[in-house]
Amino acid sequence: MSHPAEPPSGTPGARTLPAFPARRGGPVRGRTVWARAWSAAVEEIWPEPEPLKRGRAFARTGRLGAVTVAPGRVRAVSYTGAAAYPTELTVPVLDEADWERLLEVAAARPRLTAALLEEELPAEFAEAAEEAGAPLLPGHGDLATHCGCDAPEHPCPHATGLAVQTAWLLDQDPWLLPLLLGRTREAVVDDLKAELLLRAMTEVTAHGDDRAWEPGESEEPEDQAEPSQPSDAEDDAHDGDGTHGAGGTHGADHTEPTEQTEPWDAGEPGGTEEDEEEHDDPFAAGPPEPDARAPRGSRALYTRERLPLPDLPPLPPPPADMEDPPATGIEADPLDRLVADAAVRARELLAHLHGAGDAEPPPPWDDWQDTVRLAATHPDPRARERLRQAVADRAARRGLGLDPDLLAEAWRTGGAAGLEVLERPWTPGRRETARARTALAEAWSPDEEPALTVEDNRFTFGAQGPQLRLGRDGRWYGYLRQGGAWWPTGEPDPDPAAVTADLLAASERRP
């Protein structure tokens, strides 16, 4: 790593992002893996709790201006009363050799390569950086601060607050971290493409088997050339009893030619009828060997097992202008919906049989789940009203005192798993509950963590929430109190801190 010189105004790749408004509560360490990794690195560099506490408090005040991220630097203006102080964090950038090693390691990881080419930044990129000896996060002695406040303590609240807001920026765009280390998103992707191209070229040429064919050179490789045959003169040198004539050159120690061991070529004369029958189908024994002069990659493709042709496409739907009345006298709209649902389910099962997708398709829904699903997702409001009443009737028969709209919202939030979380509490094991408590505690600043009440799989902060429910599928479901009942809110997520942050943001948006 090397420290950069002062970047001039308009540094290529520098980005200026809007100032954060004042906020209350919520995860100060960020929600994403990159934000939390940055926060953990900062807390390891500055382990004293008081400066961190003051910095977090300042970050929430909204008194930091727009933040500029450039290679090696994060800058903002801090406002305290009428005074304004330029505040800056500096870190070492990765040099050319660091980036070259990092992208070499990344190019050797197929999943990471695919994600980077899609301009995504997965956590595996940090693992590749560690393996390459080019860590992405600052360590001891790497994070320096400069602030115009000239406060005696180090770091000052302005610099610590800027470090806290840097984690929030990584929540918005993790590619700011490579930019801070000297590479824009576009440069990382372009350099990775160049590395992949170089690897492909090197793989072909490294084996020496893509050498151009020279005129006069045998088309057969030396190890596959036909055994030499005796010339006409040598044949004439033999007499009828198998001995050599006077002009023979082989002498008395001549031995009979050994039996040819090369595979017989169906295109040459001399084969038996059985051989001809065996070679009627030229593809019966698989594809022939490719030319040995072809590159290794081409030979591998040439000898790959032949795949069957794809199935025929499905028949197209009937024309849209068909006006014949249904033969059954039943309205066509619900039938269309049922047919569409069956087609989607059939496609999921077929895709699983073909090996597409990692997870096995969910089991079929029972009548209760299917009724709630249709009430939650049917596009026709008239049908939804009828289905809402059906949900209310079936809920009463099941002894559920739940509003049909609440049940439909649970389905829209998490499907069958979300409906189960709403209906039936369950008790996680002790270890699972302890891990959940720890994960939820990390979502709050240590000085602002509210009281946590745990009842079965339901974790409630304070008296009025928010509430998180742990599903049997391992995901967390957020709930907010509304009209005396808990309503599902937001998308479920395996990370409880992310769900907590979404719930707090949703509660702030409420009038």
PDB file of C-alpha atoms in Angstrom, residues 369 414-429 432 435 456-459 468-477 479 492-494:
ATOM      1  CA  GLN A 369     -52.991 -21.659   2.399  1.00  0.00           C
ATOM      2  CA  GLY A 414     -43.515 -14.002   3.237  1.00  0.00           C
ATOM      3  CA  GLY A 415     -45.739 -16.538   1.468  1.00  0.00           C
ATOM      4  CA  ALA A 416     -46.623 -19.739   3.314  1.00  0.00           C
ATOM      5  CA  ALA A 417     -43.736 -19.212   5.779  1.00  0.00           C
ATOM      6  CA  GLY A 418     -44.978 -15.689   6.543  1.00  0.00           C
ATOM      7  CA  LEU A 419     -48.494 -16.995   7.167  1.00  0.00           C
ATOM      8  CA  GLU A 420     -47.149 -19.608   9.585  1.00  0.00           C
ATOM      9  CA  VAL A 421     -45.165 -16.940  11.472  1.00  0.00           C
ATOM     10  CA  LEU A 422     -48.359 -14.934  11.945  1.00  0.00           C
ATOM     11  CA  GLU A 423     -50.507 -17.895  12.997  1.00  0.00           C
ATOM     12  CA  ARG A 424     -48.355 -20.126  15.161  1.00  0.00           C
ATOM     13  CA  PRO A 425     -45.621 -19.148  17.620  1.00  0.00           C
ATOM     14  CA  TRP A 426     -42.899 -21.687  18.322  1.00  0.00           C
ATOM     15  CA  THR A 427     -40.022 -21.941  20.779  1.00  0.00           C
ATOM     16  CA  PRO A 428     -36.467 -21.886  19.399  1.00  0.00           C
ATOM     17  CA  GLY A 429     -33.747 -23.743  21.253  1.00  0.00           C
ATOM     18  CA  GLU A 432     -30.688 -20.273  18.856  1.00  0.00           C
ATOM     19  CA  ARG A 435     -27.560 -16.172  19.081  1.00  0.00           C
ATOM     20  CA  ASP A 456     -41.308 -17.894  22.071  1.00  0.00           C
ATOM     21  CA  ASN A 457     -40.011 -16.770  18.658  1.00  0.00           C
ATOM     22  CA  ARG A 458     -41.148 -13.162  19.144  1.00  0.00           C
ATOM     23  CA  PHE A 459     -38.599 -10.521  20.143  1.00  0.00           C
ATOM     24  CA  LEU A 468     -39.195  -9.313  15.159  1.00  0.00           C
ATOM     25  CA  ARG A 469     -40.387 -12.886  14.703  1.00  0.00           C
ATOM     26  CA  LEU A 470     -38.042 -15.715  13.841  1.00  0.00           C
ATOM     27  CA  GLY A 471     -39.503 -18.064  11.253  1.00  0.00           C
ATOM     28  CA  ARG A 472     -38.754 -21.755  10.982  1.00  0.00           C
ATOM     29  CA  ASP A 473     -37.144 -20.951   7.606  1.00  0.00           C
ATOM     30  CA  GLY A 474     -34.396 -19.014   9.425  1.00  0.00           C
ATOM     31  CA  ARG A 475     -35.618 -15.598   8.298  1.00  0.00           C
ATOM     32  CA  TRP A 476     -36.679 -12.683  10.493  1.00  0.00           C
ATOM     33  CA  TYR A 477     -40.089 -11.093   9.955  1.00  0.00           C
ATOM     34  CA  TYR A 479     -43.913  -6.408  12.771  1.00  0.00           C
ATOM     35  CA  PRO A 492     -38.120 -10.909   5.681  1.00  0.00           C
ATOM     36  CA  ASP A 493     -34.361 -11.304   5.889  1.00  0.00           C
ATOM     37  CA  PRO A 494     -31.901 -13.712   7.549  1.00  0.00           C
TER      38      PRO A 494
END
